Short mmCIF file of C-alpha atoms in Angstrom, two decimals:
data_model
loop_
_atom_site.label_atom_id
_atom_site.label_comp_id
_atom_site.label_asym_id
_atom_site.label_seq_id
_atom_site.Cartn_x
_atom_site.Cartn_y
_atom_site.Cartn_z
CA MET A 1 2.19 6.32 -56.64
CA SER A 2 0.31 8.40 -53.25
CA GLY A 3 -2.16 5.34 -53.71
CA SER A 4 -5.25 6.40 -50.93
CA SER A 5 -2.27 7.46 -48.38
CA PRO A 6 -2.97 10.25 -45.90
CA PHE A 7 0.96 11.11 -45.73
CA LYS A 8 2.56 12.64 -48.80
CA MET A 9 6.02 11.78 -47.53
CA ARG A 10 7.15 8.26 -46.95
CA LEU A 11 10.51 8.39 -45.19
CA VAL A 12 12.49 4.93 -44.49
CA HIS A 13 14.97 5.81 -41.62
CA LEU A 14 18.09 4.05 -41.75
CA ASP A 15 19.91 3.82 -38.33
CA LEU A 16 23.64 3.94 -38.93
CA LYS A 17 24.72 3.74 -35.60
CA GLY A 18 24.85 0.11 -35.50
CA ALA A 19 25.19 -2.51 -38.76
CA PRO A 20 25.56 0.57 -41.26
CA PRO A 21 25.46 -1.43 -45.17
CA LYS A 22 27.91 -0.81 -47.56
CA VAL A 23 27.26 1.47 -50.49
CA CYS A 24 26.93 -1.84 -52.97
CA TYR A 25 23.65 -2.80 -50.49
CA LEU A 26 21.96 0.76 -50.83
CA SER A 27 22.25 0.61 -54.55
CA GLU A 28 20.79 -2.58 -54.61
CA ILE A 29 18.04 -1.64 -52.19
CA PHE A 30 16.82 1.96 -52.64
CA PRO A 31 14.85 0.65 -55.64
CA LEU A 32 12.82 -1.89 -53.77
CA PHE A 33 12.25 1.18 -51.30
CA ARG A 34 10.75 3.01 -54.07
CA ALA A 35 8.70 0.52 -55.69
CA LEU A 36 7.30 -0.32 -52.40
CA GLY A 37 6.02 3.45 -51.99
CA ALA A 38 9.05 5.35 -50.11
CA ASN A 39 9.57 8.77 -51.39
CA GLY A 40 12.43 9.72 -49.11
CA ILE A 41 15.15 8.32 -46.17
CA LEU A 42 16.19 9.70 -43.07
CA ILE A 43 19.73 8.54 -42.51
CA GLU A 44 20.70 9.08 -38.74
CA TYR A 45 24.56 8.89 -39.72
CA GLU A 46 25.84 8.86 -36.05
CA ASP A 47 29.35 7.73 -36.28
CA MET A 48 29.17 6.82 -40.04
CA PHE A 49 29.75 10.23 -41.15
CA PRO A 50 33.19 11.24 -42.36
CA TYR A 51 33.48 14.23 -40.32
CA GLU A 52 37.00 16.18 -40.42
CA GLY A 53 39.32 18.54 -38.67
CA HIS A 54 38.51 18.53 -34.79
CA LEU A 55 35.26 16.45 -35.45
CA ARG A 56 37.62 13.55 -37.11
CA LEU A 57 37.26 11.23 -33.73
CA LEU A 58 33.79 11.02 -33.64
CA ARG A 59 34.01 9.00 -37.33
CA ALA A 60 33.88 5.04 -36.94
CA LYS A 61 36.07 2.36 -38.27
CA HIS A 62 34.42 1.93 -41.24
CA ALA A 63 32.74 5.25 -41.43
CA TYR A 64 31.59 6.53 -45.20
CA SER A 65 34.03 8.23 -47.15
CA PRO A 66 32.70 11.68 -48.81
CA SER A 67 32.58 10.13 -51.64
CA GLU A 68 30.23 7.61 -50.89
CA ILE A 69 28.07 10.30 -49.50
CA LYS A 70 27.74 11.30 -52.39
CA GLU A 71 27.32 8.57 -53.85
CA ILE A 72 24.66 7.43 -51.49
CA LEU A 73 23.12 10.81 -52.41
CA HIS A 74 23.23 9.77 -55.88
CA LEU A 75 21.34 6.36 -55.58
CA ALA A 76 18.84 8.39 -53.69
CA THR A 77 18.17 10.98 -56.42
CA LEU A 78 18.19 7.98 -59.53
CA ASN A 79 15.24 6.32 -57.15
CA GLU A 80 13.92 9.19 -56.80
CA LEU A 81 14.27 9.40 -52.64
CA GLU A 82 14.16 12.73 -50.74
CA VAL A 83 17.18 12.44 -48.62
CA ILE A 84 17.33 13.90 -44.56
CA PRO A 85 20.18 14.09 -42.78
CA LEU A 86 19.94 13.66 -39.20
CA VAL A 87 22.53 14.37 -36.47
CA GLN A 88 21.13 14.14 -32.58
CA THR A 89 22.08 17.71 -30.85
CA PHE A 90 20.82 17.19 -27.26
CA GLY A 91 19.98 13.60 -26.16
CA HIS A 92 21.49 10.30 -27.48
CA MET A 93 24.99 12.27 -27.91
CA GLU A 94 26.74 8.85 -26.56
CA PHE A 95 29.37 8.43 -29.71
CA VAL A 96 30.47 11.83 -28.92
CA LEU A 97 29.97 12.54 -25.12
CA LYS A 98 31.98 9.32 -24.81
CA HIS A 99 34.99 10.68 -25.99
CA GLU A 100 37.54 11.35 -23.18
CA ALA A 101 38.35 15.15 -24.84
CA LEU A 102 34.49 16.07 -24.85
CA ALA A 103 33.29 14.19 -21.94
CA HIS A 104 33.51 17.74 -20.48
CA LEU A 105 30.15 18.60 -22.27
CA ARG A 106 28.00 15.86 -20.54
CA GLU A 107 25.19 17.32 -18.61
CA VAL A 108 25.62 14.96 -15.83
CA ALA A 109 29.50 13.79 -15.47
CA ARG A 110 28.98 9.98 -15.38
CA PHE A 111 26.31 9.76 -18.58
CA PRO A 112 27.77 10.53 -21.83
CA ASN A 113 23.82 10.35 -23.69
CA THR A 114 22.96 14.13 -22.38
CA LEU A 115 24.91 17.50 -23.30
CA ASN A 116 25.10 20.63 -21.28
CA PRO A 117 22.69 23.26 -22.57
CA HIS A 118 24.70 25.54 -20.50
CA LYS A 119 28.07 25.77 -21.83
CA GLU A 120 29.15 27.73 -24.90
CA GLU A 121 30.61 25.22 -26.60
CA SER A 122 28.33 22.33 -26.52
CA LEU A 123 26.42 24.62 -29.25
CA ALA A 124 29.51 25.05 -30.84
CA LEU A 125 30.25 21.26 -30.81
CA VAL A 126 26.36 20.52 -32.09
CA THR A 127 26.97 23.29 -35.00
CA ALA A 128 30.00 22.50 -36.27
CA MET A 129 28.58 19.08 -36.67
CA ILE A 130 25.76 20.37 -38.91
CA ASP A 131 27.71 22.55 -40.87
CA GLN A 132 29.70 19.80 -41.70
CA VAL A 133 26.74 17.45 -42.65
CA MET A 134 25.33 20.22 -44.55
CA GLU A 135 28.33 20.69 -46.71
CA LEU A 136 27.83 17.03 -47.53
CA HIS A 137 23.85 17.99 -48.47
CA PRO A 138 23.49 20.73 -49.91
CA GLY A 139 19.82 21.91 -50.44
CA ALA A 140 18.24 19.68 -47.85
CA ARG A 141 14.64 20.47 -47.65
CA TRP A 142 14.91 19.34 -44.07
CA PHE A 143 17.46 18.12 -41.61
CA HIS A 144 16.28 16.03 -38.13
CA VAL A 145 18.32 17.53 -35.47
CA GLY A 146 17.46 15.05 -33.15
CA CYS A 147 16.47 15.80 -29.02
CA ASP A 148 14.55 12.89 -28.36
CA GLU A 149 15.51 11.15 -24.94
CA VAL A 150 17.45 13.94 -23.25
CA TYR A 151 17.70 11.96 -20.00
CA TYR A 152 19.25 13.44 -16.77
CA LEU A 153 18.68 17.01 -18.17
CA GLY A 154 18.59 19.37 -15.19
CA GLU A 155 20.57 17.03 -13.19
CA GLY A 156 23.97 18.81 -13.79
CA GLU A 157 25.31 20.80 -10.98
CA THR A 158 25.43 23.92 -13.61
CA SER A 159 21.58 23.04 -14.02
CA ARG A 160 20.75 22.41 -10.27
CA GLN A 161 21.79 25.86 -9.94
CA TRP A 162 20.26 27.69 -12.82
CA LEU A 163 16.76 25.67 -11.81
CA GLN A 164 16.66 27.57 -8.29
CA GLN A 165 16.84 30.71 -10.16
CA GLU A 166 12.94 31.97 -10.79
CA PRO A 167 10.97 31.82 -13.01
CA ASN A 168 13.45 28.85 -14.49
CA SER A 169 12.34 25.23 -15.48
CA LYS A 170 13.40 21.92 -16.98
CA ALA A 171 10.96 23.37 -19.94
CA LYS A 172 12.90 26.44 -20.19
CA LEU A 173 15.48 24.65 -20.14
CA CYS A 174 14.98 22.52 -22.96
CA LEU A 175 13.69 25.04 -24.71
CA SER A 176 16.33 27.36 -24.89
CA HIS A 177 18.78 24.79 -26.23
CA MET A 178 16.43 22.96 -28.90
CA GLU A 179 15.72 27.28 -30.04
CA ALA A 180 19.53 27.71 -30.11
CA VAL A 181 19.90 24.73 -32.36
CA ALA A 182 17.49 25.60 -34.70
CA SER A 183 17.96 28.92 -34.79
CA HIS A 184 20.97 28.40 -36.12
CA MET A 185 20.00 26.39 -38.81
CA ARG A 186 16.78 28.69 -39.91
CA ALA A 187 20.21 31.55 -40.02
CA ARG A 188 22.37 29.60 -41.84
CA TYR A 189 20.33 27.52 -44.24
CA PRO A 190 17.00 29.61 -44.78
CA THR A 191 15.54 27.11 -46.95
CA THR A 192 16.33 24.19 -44.64
CA THR A 193 13.43 23.16 -42.29
CA PRO A 194 14.65 21.59 -39.15
CA LEU A 195 13.07 18.42 -37.60
CA MET A 196 13.01 17.26 -34.11
CA TRP A 197 11.41 14.38 -32.43
CA ASP A 198 8.66 15.32 -30.14
CA ASP A 199 8.85 13.70 -26.60
CA MET A 200 10.66 16.13 -24.78
CA LEU A 201 7.54 18.69 -26.02
CA ARG A 202 5.09 16.34 -24.68
CA ASP A 203 4.78 17.18 -21.05
CA ILE A 204 5.76 21.11 -22.10
CA PRO A 205 2.42 23.30 -21.54
CA GLU A 206 0.91 24.79 -24.38
CA ASP A 207 1.41 28.08 -23.24
CA GLN A 208 5.32 27.45 -22.83
CA LEU A 209 5.46 26.26 -26.36
CA SER A 210 3.63 29.41 -27.54
CA GLY A 211 5.76 31.33 -25.86
CA SER A 212 8.91 30.28 -27.10
CA ARG A 213 10.35 30.64 -30.80
CA VAL A 214 10.44 26.63 -30.88
CA PRO A 215 7.34 26.52 -32.98
CA GLN A 216 7.79 28.81 -35.66
CA LEU A 217 11.65 27.36 -36.25
CA VAL A 218 10.75 23.24 -36.36
CA GLU A 219 8.37 20.65 -37.74
CA PRO A 220 8.19 18.15 -34.60
CA VAL A 221 7.69 14.25 -35.50
CA LEU A 222 5.40 12.35 -33.19
CA TRP A 223 6.46 8.61 -32.40
CA ASP A 224 4.99 5.92 -31.09
CA TYR A 225 6.25 2.36 -32.17
CA GLY A 226 3.34 0.59 -30.53
CA ALA A 227 0.77 -2.30 -31.81
CA ASP A 228 -2.09 -0.13 -29.76
CA LEU A 229 -2.02 3.88 -30.16
CA ASP A 230 -3.91 6.30 -27.86
CA LEU A 231 -5.44 7.54 -30.94
CA HIS A 232 -7.85 10.37 -28.75
CA GLY A 233 -4.31 10.97 -26.99
CA LYS A 234 -2.82 11.61 -30.63
CA ALA A 235 -5.34 13.65 -31.66
CA LEU A 236 -5.47 15.80 -28.52
CA LEU A 237 -1.41 15.89 -28.98
CA VAL A 238 -2.03 17.47 -32.41
CA GLU A 239 -4.06 19.52 -31.66
CA LYS A 240 -1.77 21.04 -28.61
CA TYR A 241 1.26 21.06 -31.04
CA ARG A 242 -1.02 23.34 -33.86
CA LYS A 243 -2.51 25.25 -31.35
CA SER A 244 0.63 26.07 -29.62
CA GLY A 245 2.17 27.57 -33.26
CA PHE A 246 3.73 24.54 -35.12
CA SER A 247 2.29 24.49 -38.51
CA TRP A 248 3.17 21.58 -39.67
CA LEU A 249 3.88 18.31 -38.18
CA TRP A 250 4.89 14.47 -39.03
CA ALA A 251 4.71 11.06 -37.50
CA ALA A 252 7.09 8.41 -36.86
CA SER A 253 6.31 4.52 -37.17
CA ALA A 254 8.52 1.69 -36.99
CA PHE A 255 8.92 -1.14 -39.19
CA LYS A 256 11.52 -2.85 -37.16
CA GLY A 257 14.04 -2.13 -34.26
CA ALA A 258 10.75 -1.21 -31.72
CA THR A 259 9.88 -4.61 -29.77
CA GLY A 260 13.05 -6.14 -28.27
CA VAL A 261 16.36 -4.68 -27.62
CA ASN A 262 18.52 -7.73 -28.60
CA GLN A 263 15.53 -8.64 -31.33
CA SER A 264 16.82 -10.91 -33.83
CA LEU A 265 13.50 -11.34 -36.47
CA THR A 266 11.10 -8.87 -36.70
CA PRO A 267 7.12 -9.58 -35.94
CA ILE A 268 5.34 -8.06 -38.88
CA GLU A 269 2.31 -8.49 -37.29
CA HIS A 270 3.20 -5.54 -34.52
CA HIS A 271 4.43 -3.13 -36.91
CA LEU A 272 1.54 -3.63 -39.88
CA ARG A 273 -1.07 -2.80 -36.46
CA ASN A 274 1.72 0.15 -35.66
CA HIS A 275 1.54 1.46 -39.01
CA LEU A 276 -2.49 0.52 -39.29
CA GLN A 277 -3.56 2.61 -36.09
CA TRP A 278 -1.33 5.62 -37.46
CA LEU A 279 -3.70 5.79 -40.80
CA GLN A 280 -6.42 5.95 -38.41
CA VAL A 281 -4.79 8.82 -36.38
CA ALA A 282 -4.24 10.87 -39.81
CA GLY A 283 -7.87 10.11 -40.40
CA SER A 284 -9.09 12.11 -37.30
CA VAL A 285 -6.84 15.24 -37.79
CA PRO A 286 -7.23 18.06 -40.36
CA ALA A 287 -5.93 17.06 -43.87
CA ASP A 288 -3.39 19.69 -44.01
CA THR A 289 -1.81 18.59 -40.58
CA LEU A 290 1.02 15.80 -41.13
CA ARG A 291 2.95 16.27 -43.56
CA GLY A 292 4.79 12.75 -43.27
CA ILE A 293 5.80 9.49 -41.71
CA ILE A 294 8.79 8.31 -40.96
CA LEU A 295 9.12 4.28 -40.69
CA THR A 296 11.94 4.36 -38.03
CA GLY A 297 14.12 0.89 -38.32
CA TRP A 298 16.38 0.91 -34.86
CA GLN A 299 19.75 -0.84 -35.23
CA ARG A 300 20.49 -0.44 -31.49
CA TYR A 301 18.54 1.21 -28.48
CA ASP A 302 21.23 3.52 -27.79
CA HIS A 303 24.96 3.69 -28.85
CA PHE A 304 26.31 1.00 -26.33
CA SER A 305 22.90 -1.62 -26.52
CA VAL A 306 23.46 -4.42 -28.57
CA LEU A 307 22.10 -4.99 -32.16
CA CYS A 308 18.75 -5.81 -33.33
CA GLU A 309 17.25 -7.00 -36.31
CA LEU A 310 19.31 -6.21 -39.29
CA LEU A 311 18.32 -4.41 -42.22
CA PRO A 312 17.56 -7.51 -44.27
CA VAL A 313 15.92 -9.00 -41.75
CA GLY A 314 13.15 -6.37 -41.64
CA ILE A 315 12.57 -5.98 -45.43
CA PRO A 316 9.50 -7.74 -45.58
CA SER A 317 8.08 -6.11 -42.23
CA LEU A 318 9.24 -2.82 -43.97
CA ALA A 319 7.20 -3.94 -47.77
CA VAL A 320 4.15 -4.73 -45.50
CA CYS A 321 4.27 -0.99 -43.92
CA LEU A 322 4.66 1.01 -46.48
CA GLN A 323 2.23 -0.73 -48.84
CA ALA A 324 -0.61 -0.39 -46.22
CA LEU A 325 0.27 3.02 -45.53
CA LEU A 326 0.19 3.64 -49.90
CA HIS A 327 -2.92 1.84 -49.95
CA GLY A 328 -4.58 3.04 -46.77
CA ASP A 329 -5.30 -0.84 -46.09
CA PHE A 330 -3.48 -4.44 -45.82
CA ALA A 331 -5.97 -5.90 -47.79
CA GLU A 332 -5.41 -9.48 -49.72
CA ASN A 333 -4.55 -8.02 -53.15
CA VAL A 334 -2.11 -5.52 -50.90
CA LYS A 335 -0.95 -8.49 -49.70
CA ALA A 336 -0.17 -10.10 -53.21
CA ARG A 337 1.53 -7.27 -54.01
CA VAL A 338 4.22 -7.64 -51.43
CA GLU A 339 4.01 -11.02 -51.79
CA ASN A 340 5.56 -10.34 -55.53
CA PHE A 341 7.99 -7.59 -54.92
CA LEU A 342 9.62 -9.99 -51.97
CA GLY A 343 9.62 -12.85 -54.25
CA ILE A 344 8.19 -14.62 -51.46
CA SER A 345 5.60 -17.42 -52.57
CA SER A 346 3.28 -16.81 -48.60
CA LEU A 347 3.63 -13.97 -46.08
CA GLU A 348 2.66 -14.89 -43.22
CA GLU A 349 2.43 -11.76 -41.62
CA MET A 350 1.53 -13.54 -37.80
CA SER A 351 4.91 -15.05 -37.41
CA PHE A 352 8.15 -14.83 -38.13
CA ARG A 353 8.67 -17.62 -40.54
CA SER A 354 9.83 -16.32 -44.00
CA GLU A 355 11.83 -19.28 -44.83
CA GLY A 356 10.51 -18.90 -48.01
CA ALA A 357 14.06 -16.92 -48.91
CA GLY A 358 12.34 -14.73 -51.19
CA SER A 359 14.35 -12.87 -54.23
CA PHE A 360 15.12 -9.12 -52.70
CA PRO A 361 18.34 -8.00 -51.98
CA GLY A 362 19.71 -9.50 -48.75
CA SER A 363 16.76 -12.37 -48.77
CA ASP A 364 19.67 -15.21 -47.76
CA ILE A 365 20.86 -13.36 -44.62
CA LEU A 366 16.88 -13.48 -43.96
CA ALA A 367 16.63 -17.05 -44.40
CA LEU A 368 19.59 -17.82 -42.42
CA VAL A 369 19.23 -15.57 -39.89
CA THR A 370 15.99 -17.63 -39.33
CA GLN A 371 17.33 -20.62 -38.99
CA VAL A 372 19.70 -19.63 -36.23
CA SER A 373 17.40 -17.81 -34.79
CA LEU A 374 14.88 -20.11 -34.51
CA HIS A 375 16.55 -23.79 -33.99
CA LEU A 376 20.37 -22.91 -32.92
CA CYS A 377 19.90 -22.53 -30.02
CA SER A 378 17.04 -24.50 -29.04
CA SER A 379 18.68 -27.72 -30.94
CA VAL A 380 21.83 -27.39 -28.74
CA ASP A 381 19.68 -27.03 -25.75
CA ALA A 382 17.89 -30.07 -26.41
CA LEU A 383 21.03 -32.05 -26.66
CA LEU A 384 22.68 -30.60 -23.91
CA GLU A 385 19.65 -30.39 -21.42
CA ARG A 386 17.12 -32.99 -22.23
CA ASP A 387 19.39 -35.57 -24.33
CA ARG A 388 18.63 -39.19 -21.67
CA TYR A 389 22.70 -39.70 -22.32
CA VAL A 390 24.07 -36.27 -21.86
CA THR A 391 21.77 -36.22 -18.67
CA GLY A 392 22.42 -39.00 -17.35
CA TRP A 393 25.56 -40.29 -17.59
CA PHE A 394 27.62 -37.07 -18.49
CA SER A 395 25.97 -34.63 -16.47
CA PRO A 396 27.94 -31.29 -14.78
CA TYR A 397 29.00 -33.52 -12.44
CA HIS A 398 30.43 -36.26 -14.55
CA ARG A 399 31.87 -33.60 -16.82
CA ARG A 400 33.81 -31.45 -14.50
CA ARG A 401 35.25 -34.69 -13.00
CA LYS A 402 35.81 -36.37 -17.03
CA LEU A 403 33.70 -39.42 -15.68
CA ILE A 404 32.08 -41.63 -18.22
CA HIS A 405 30.65 -44.86 -18.98
CA PRO A 406 32.49 -45.57 -22.26
CA VAL A 407 29.39 -46.83 -24.10
CA MET A 408 28.15 -43.71 -23.72
CA ILE A 409 30.30 -41.57 -25.87
CA GLU A 410 29.11 -43.54 -28.49
CA HIS A 411 25.75 -42.56 -27.88
CA ILE A 412 26.53 -39.00 -27.19
CA GLN A 413 29.70 -37.76 -29.17
CA PRO A 414 28.65 -38.65 -32.83
CA GLN A 415 24.96 -36.44 -32.46
CA ALA A 416 27.59 -33.62 -31.07
CA LEU A 417 30.21 -34.17 -34.54
CA SER A 418 26.74 -33.80 -36.33
CA LEU A 419 25.35 -30.62 -34.39
CA LEU A 420 27.93 -29.13 -34.83
CA ALA A 421 29.07 -29.86 -38.60
CA ARG A 422 25.76 -28.79 -39.61
CA TRP A 423 25.84 -25.31 -37.42
CA ASN A 424 29.25 -24.61 -38.69
CA ALA A 425 28.43 -25.03 -42.13
CA LEU A 426 25.36 -22.80 -41.47
CA ALA A 427 27.67 -20.31 -39.55
CA GLY A 428 30.06 -20.43 -42.96
CA GLU A 429 27.41 -19.65 -45.15
CA LEU A 430 25.77 -16.95 -42.97
CA GLU A 431 29.57 -15.26 -42.30
CA ALA A 432 30.12 -14.72 -46.13
CA ALA A 433 26.25 -13.53 -46.88
CA LEU A 434 26.51 -10.96 -44.00
CA GLN A 435 30.46 -10.00 -45.74
CA ARG A 436 29.02 -9.33 -49.01
CA ILE A 437 26.31 -6.08 -47.43
CA PHE A 438 28.22 -5.17 -44.00
CA TYR A 439 31.45 -4.26 -42.54
CA PRO A 440 34.07 -7.20 -40.84
CA ASP A 441 32.66 -5.06 -37.31
CA THR A 442 29.22 -5.95 -38.15
CA VAL A 443 29.61 -9.15 -38.74
CA GLU A 444 32.23 -10.52 -36.37
CA GLU A 445 29.44 -8.60 -33.16
CA TRP A 446 26.27 -10.04 -34.93
CA LEU A 447 28.41 -13.70 -35.00
CA GLU A 448 29.49 -13.56 -31.48
CA GLU A 449 25.96 -12.28 -30.01
CA ASN A 450 23.91 -14.72 -31.69
CA VAL A 451 25.97 -17.68 -33.30
CA HIS A 452 29.28 -18.64 -31.14
CA PRO A 453 28.03 -19.24 -27.48
CA SER A 454 25.69 -22.41 -28.77
CA LEU A 455 28.57 -23.39 -31.08
CA GLN A 456 31.38 -23.03 -28.06
CA ARG A 457 28.60 -25.33 -25.82
CA LEU A 458 28.71 -28.07 -28.35
CA GLN A 459 32.64 -27.51 -28.58
CA ALA A 460 33.20 -28.16 -24.21
CA LEU A 461 30.97 -31.14 -25.35
CA LEU A 462 33.35 -32.67 -27.51
CA GLN A 463 36.47 -31.73 -25.70
CA ASP A 464 35.25 -33.03 -21.92
CA LEU A 465 34.07 -36.15 -23.64
CA GLY A 466 37.90 -36.51 -25.57
CA GLU A 467 39.67 -35.64 -22.15
CA ALA A 468 36.79 -37.86 -20.70
CA ALA A 469 37.78 -41.17 -23.26
CA SER A 470 41.63 -40.39 -22.77
CA PRO A 471 43.46 -43.12 -20.55
CA ARG A 472 44.39 -41.59 -16.79
CA GLN A 473 46.51 -41.97 -13.92
CA ASP A 474 45.90 -41.70 -10.69
CA SER A 475 48.22 -39.96 -7.64
CA ALA A 476 49.68 -43.03 -7.88
CA GLY A 477 50.51 -43.23 -11.57
CA THR A 478 48.05 -46.20 -12.00
CA ARG A 479 46.58 -45.93 -15.08
CA ILE A 480 42.61 -45.72 -14.59
#
């Protein structure tokens, strides 16, 4: 199954901090993951995990139940997909620290993203989260503890005082918390190895890394989602980590969610280039260095940001990237395999246009989202901002005063009604498709962000037209 891939483990990342799919969709998509070349999934639960007891407040409204978690693991086993859970334990703690009851554990009071590593309660909190997740994932060989983008570390009052003492440093502060979390994992779950994003380790000198216990406790995940990686720089970073004492490393690419915070369609060519570059990195380092690669599919940039590409929209990109990793390139025969897997007649990796729908689970959503993203806003703009009758006879000035030449209503109103009817019908179709896969809050959010604003502009135009067409009276009561 591995073909010529240098990555023995190929994990698909499910980011559940936005648009978490229903379990029924996972049952449809896991077989495709496996067929495309994945042999594992990294599940970033965030608030979708059914935390209990004092952690129950972390649950989202539609969090999975314990039985649903077990069903997900069963589905993964059926499809020979190894499951690695991910729980953030340092940075990206917004879903935890946004709660008033836990706000006192923030590194900086104003910002809920970073945990204060000085407080004993902080470590107790993250170990309790880890323990609850591990209870539902017995036998997990790896457990990802996050630790990326620990913004504002060292800027809290306690940290400032601590850093004034020699030989304390921000690197030491960072490593000490990582070591505490990983030590808990290793002590309590000796057969489970912690994984950790590597960005907070990159600038720490080699001697400081090797002087800590972190290299003996964790396997770092080197992530880079760009289309043009610094290949030489990556090789040097790998060498540094190996010299620091890390036995195994992982890579992390992206198949979606890394090219724009509000991106709605996935630029496949960007992600294909990212994976081809990672193949070059893997070919330039010793063969026993990289254990595997995680294909990240971010759903939000952070807990508070908008949704980026929905999972079904990113499936063609995932297919391209997995097959490229599996075969070591993306030649014509590999492209043909992807088209066959997806039921797409012609996959053009250079463009967004996948309007040929396809036959993969969720392909109807891709087709409808493509229509909305490429044509909804532009078609409304064409009417409201470039149509000569609207711009010439029903400008914002006219609309505020409800003034219009009666003949112009006959030019504008039918166009607006036709456009609104067309998009209302498509919006209804998309809403029904989304409801099959996602929970109500996701459906509401995506439509409100991407569809409703344009429809509301059309509705407002029609309302203004109706009011302008109605007989009115001046202040003296004379009909005008």
